[in-house]
Coordinates of C-alpha atoms in Angstrom, one line a residue:
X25 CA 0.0 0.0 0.0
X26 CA 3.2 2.6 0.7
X27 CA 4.7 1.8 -2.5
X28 CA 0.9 2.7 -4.1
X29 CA 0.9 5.8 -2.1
X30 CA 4.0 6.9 -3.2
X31 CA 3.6 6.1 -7.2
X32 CA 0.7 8.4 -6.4
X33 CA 2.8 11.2 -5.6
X34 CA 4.7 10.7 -7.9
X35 CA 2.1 11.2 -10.7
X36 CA 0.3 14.0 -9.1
X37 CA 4.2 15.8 -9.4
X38 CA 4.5 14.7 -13.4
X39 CA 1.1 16.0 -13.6
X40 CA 1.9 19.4 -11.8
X41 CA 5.4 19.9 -13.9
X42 CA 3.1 19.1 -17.5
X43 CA 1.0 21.8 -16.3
X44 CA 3.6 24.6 -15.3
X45 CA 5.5 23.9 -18.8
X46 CA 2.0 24.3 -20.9
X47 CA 1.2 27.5 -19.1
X48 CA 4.2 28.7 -19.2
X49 CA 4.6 27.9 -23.5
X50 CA 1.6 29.2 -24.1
X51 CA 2.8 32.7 -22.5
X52 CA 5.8 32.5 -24.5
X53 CA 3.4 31.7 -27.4
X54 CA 1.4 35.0 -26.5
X55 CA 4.4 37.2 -25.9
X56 CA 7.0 36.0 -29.2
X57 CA 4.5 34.6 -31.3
X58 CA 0.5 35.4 -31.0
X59 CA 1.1 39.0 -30.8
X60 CA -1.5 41.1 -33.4
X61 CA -0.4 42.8 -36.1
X62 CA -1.9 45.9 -34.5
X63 CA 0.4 45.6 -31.3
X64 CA 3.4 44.5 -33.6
X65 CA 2.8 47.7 -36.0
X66 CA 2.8 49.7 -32.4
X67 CA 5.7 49.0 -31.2
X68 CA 7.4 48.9 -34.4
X69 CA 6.3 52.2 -34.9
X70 CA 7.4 53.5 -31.0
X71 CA 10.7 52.2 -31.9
X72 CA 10.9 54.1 -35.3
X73 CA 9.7 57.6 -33.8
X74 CA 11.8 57.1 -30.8
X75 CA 14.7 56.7 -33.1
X76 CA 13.8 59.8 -35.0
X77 CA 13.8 61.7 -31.7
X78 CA 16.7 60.3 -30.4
X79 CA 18.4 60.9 -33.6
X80 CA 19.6 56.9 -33.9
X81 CA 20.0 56.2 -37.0
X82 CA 20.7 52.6 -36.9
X83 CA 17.1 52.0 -35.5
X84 CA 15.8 54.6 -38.3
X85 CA 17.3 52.5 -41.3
X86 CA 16.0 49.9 -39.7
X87 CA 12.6 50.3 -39.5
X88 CA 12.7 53.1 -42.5
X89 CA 10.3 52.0 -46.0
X90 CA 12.5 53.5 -48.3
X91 CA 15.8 52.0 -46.7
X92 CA 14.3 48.9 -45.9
X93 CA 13.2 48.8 -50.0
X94 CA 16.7 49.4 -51.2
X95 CA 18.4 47.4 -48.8
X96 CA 15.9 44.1 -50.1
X97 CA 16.9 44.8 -53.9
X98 CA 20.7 44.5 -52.5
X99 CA 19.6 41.4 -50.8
X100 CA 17.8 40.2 -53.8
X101 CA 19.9 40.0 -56.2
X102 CA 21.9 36.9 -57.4
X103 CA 25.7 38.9 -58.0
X104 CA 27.5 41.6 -56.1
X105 CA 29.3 42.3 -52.8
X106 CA 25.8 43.0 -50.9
X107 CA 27.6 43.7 -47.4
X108 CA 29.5 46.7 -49.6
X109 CA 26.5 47.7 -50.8
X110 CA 24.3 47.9 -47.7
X111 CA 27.2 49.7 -46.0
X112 CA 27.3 52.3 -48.8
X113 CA 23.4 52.3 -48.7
X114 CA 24.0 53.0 -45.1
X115 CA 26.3 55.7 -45.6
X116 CA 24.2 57.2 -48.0
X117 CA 20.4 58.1 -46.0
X118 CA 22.3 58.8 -42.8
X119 CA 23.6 61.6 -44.7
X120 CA 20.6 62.3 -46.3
X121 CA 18.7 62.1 -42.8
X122 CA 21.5 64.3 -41.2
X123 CA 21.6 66.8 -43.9
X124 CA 18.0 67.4 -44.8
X125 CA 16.5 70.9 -44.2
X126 CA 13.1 71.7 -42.1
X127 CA 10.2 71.6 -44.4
X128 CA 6.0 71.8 -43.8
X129 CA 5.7 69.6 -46.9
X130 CA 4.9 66.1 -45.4
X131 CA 5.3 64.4 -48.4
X132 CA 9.5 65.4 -48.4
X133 CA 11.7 62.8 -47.6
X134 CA 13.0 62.6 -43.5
X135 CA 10.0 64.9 -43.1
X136 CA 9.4 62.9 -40.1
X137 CA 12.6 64.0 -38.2
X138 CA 10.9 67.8 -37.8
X139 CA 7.6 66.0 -36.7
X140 CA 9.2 63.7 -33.6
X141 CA 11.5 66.5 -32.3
X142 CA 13.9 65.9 -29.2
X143 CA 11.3 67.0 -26.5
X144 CA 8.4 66.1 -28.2
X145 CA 5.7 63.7 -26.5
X146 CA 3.6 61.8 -28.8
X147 CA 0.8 58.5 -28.4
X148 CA -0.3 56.1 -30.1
X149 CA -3.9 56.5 -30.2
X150 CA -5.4 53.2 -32.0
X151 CA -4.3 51.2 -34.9
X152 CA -7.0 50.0 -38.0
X153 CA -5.6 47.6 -40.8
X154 CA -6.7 48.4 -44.0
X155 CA -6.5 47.3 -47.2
X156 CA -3.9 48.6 -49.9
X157 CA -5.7 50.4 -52.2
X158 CA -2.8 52.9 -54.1
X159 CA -0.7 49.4 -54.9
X160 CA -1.7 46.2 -56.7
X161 CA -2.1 43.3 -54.7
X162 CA 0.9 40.4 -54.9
X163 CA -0.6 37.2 -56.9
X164 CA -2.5 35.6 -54.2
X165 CA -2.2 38.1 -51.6
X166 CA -3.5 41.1 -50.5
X167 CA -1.7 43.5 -49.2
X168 CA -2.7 44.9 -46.0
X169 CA -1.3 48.5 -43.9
X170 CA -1.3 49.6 -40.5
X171 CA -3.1 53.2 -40.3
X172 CA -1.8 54.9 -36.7
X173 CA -3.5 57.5 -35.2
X174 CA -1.0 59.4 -33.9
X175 CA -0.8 62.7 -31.0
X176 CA 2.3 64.8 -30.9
X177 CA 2.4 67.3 -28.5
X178 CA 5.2 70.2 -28.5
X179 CA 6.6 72.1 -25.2
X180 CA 9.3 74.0 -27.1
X181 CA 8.2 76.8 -29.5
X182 CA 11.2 76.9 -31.1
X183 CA 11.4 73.1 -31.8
X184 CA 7.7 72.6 -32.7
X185 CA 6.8 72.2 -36.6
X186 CA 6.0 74.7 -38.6
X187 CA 2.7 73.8 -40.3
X188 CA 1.4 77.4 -41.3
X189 CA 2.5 78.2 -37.8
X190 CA 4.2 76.7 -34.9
X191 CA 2.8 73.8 -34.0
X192 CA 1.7 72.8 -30.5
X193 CA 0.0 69.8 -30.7
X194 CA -1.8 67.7 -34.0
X195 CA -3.3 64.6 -34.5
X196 CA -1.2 62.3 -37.6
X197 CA -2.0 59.4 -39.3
X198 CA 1.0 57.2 -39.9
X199 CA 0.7 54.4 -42.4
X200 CA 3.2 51.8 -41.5
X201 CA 3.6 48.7 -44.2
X202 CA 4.7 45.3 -43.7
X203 CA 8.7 44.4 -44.4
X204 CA 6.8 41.3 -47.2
X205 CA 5.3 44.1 -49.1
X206 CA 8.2 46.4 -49.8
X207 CA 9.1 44.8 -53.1
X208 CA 7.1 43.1 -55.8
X209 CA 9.1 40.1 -56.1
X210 CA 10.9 39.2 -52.7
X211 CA 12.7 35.8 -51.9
X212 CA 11.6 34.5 -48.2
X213 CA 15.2 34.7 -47.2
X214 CA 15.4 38.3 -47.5
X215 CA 11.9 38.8 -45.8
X216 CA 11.5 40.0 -42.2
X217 CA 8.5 40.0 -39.9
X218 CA 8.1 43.8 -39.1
X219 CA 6.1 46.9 -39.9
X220 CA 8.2 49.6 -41.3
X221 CA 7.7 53.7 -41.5
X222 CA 5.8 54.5 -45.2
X223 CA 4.5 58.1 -44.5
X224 CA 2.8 60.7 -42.2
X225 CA -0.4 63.4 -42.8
X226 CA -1.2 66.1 -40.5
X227 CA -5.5 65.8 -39.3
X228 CA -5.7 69.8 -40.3
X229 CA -9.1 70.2 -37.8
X230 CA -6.3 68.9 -35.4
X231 CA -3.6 71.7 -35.2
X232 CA -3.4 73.9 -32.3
X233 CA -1.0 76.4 -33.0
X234 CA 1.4 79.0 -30.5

């Protein structure tokens, strides 16, 4: 009877160790894997615009459309010294990025960097998915964008955007695209699962000015 007692025990600690290890998977699975594309977008996006206002431009290339584009046609192609490439590709928008002058055109490239100033506190407000409609759909996909709502409010005059006047606070929307739809014809070993900076508009019934 002991020895059945004690088998017993044993079970009932197999059974509790199974349990721990499932619960604890299926938080990993939740926190690596199950997250939405809404939440992924969001925080890609937080990293992009606190790399803007910090000025780090390794996490702006990074999470940059039109870098991210150029750097997947290196990557694509068959011939080449890529790694010379994407170092001269590099080289190339952080200059561009440090260089460029203010503008209120939001449509100009890096016009970002004189939206998320040093100083500047923005949220994320919500985040819809909506269908492409300005670029065809890949054969047998549809290609799908993150629209952020997107509050930036300004403490510095000086700083703030010009937008027919200082800015001190606006509503944006950001579109943010997925890393698989940056090029037409892209090999899955050049593909990465992350949501990347397209472009920004001002909400104009938004502005509050100085």
């Amino acid at each position: 009877m002991a020895g059945k007692k004690k088998s017993g025990g044993s079970n009932a600690k197999i059974i509790i160790i199974i349990v721990v290890l499932v619960l604890l998977g299926g938080a990993a699975y939740v926190l690596f894997v199950g997250q939405s594309p809404e939440k992924l977008a969001a925080s890609n996006a937080a990293a992009y615009f606190n790399g803007v206002q910090k000025r780090d431009f390794d996490t702006v290339f990074k999470y940059n459309g039109h870098c991210q584009r150029r750097k997947a046609l290196i990557l694509q192609r068959a011939t080449g010294d890529k790694e010379a490439e994407i170092k001269d590709l590099y080289n190339e928008m952080k200059s561009s990025f440090e260089s460029v002058a203010p503008t209120s055109d939001l449509r100009a490239a890096w016009v970002e960097k004189f939206l998320f100033v040093p100083g500047s506190v923005y949220r994320i407000l919500k985040v819809e998915m909506v269908p492409d409609t300005e670029n065809p759909s890949q054969p047998g996909s549809n290609r799908i964008n993150a629209i952020l709502s997107v509050t930036i409010d300004y403490a510095d005059r000086d700083t703030a955007p010009d937008l027919n006047g200082k800015v001190k606070s606006a509503e944006f929307n950001v579109t943010m695209i997925h890393s698989r739809n940056i090029s037409r014809i892209l090999r899955d070993d050049v593909q990465d699962n992350k949501w990347i900076f397209q472009s920004i508009q001002v909400k104009p019934d938004t502005i509050k000015l100085w």
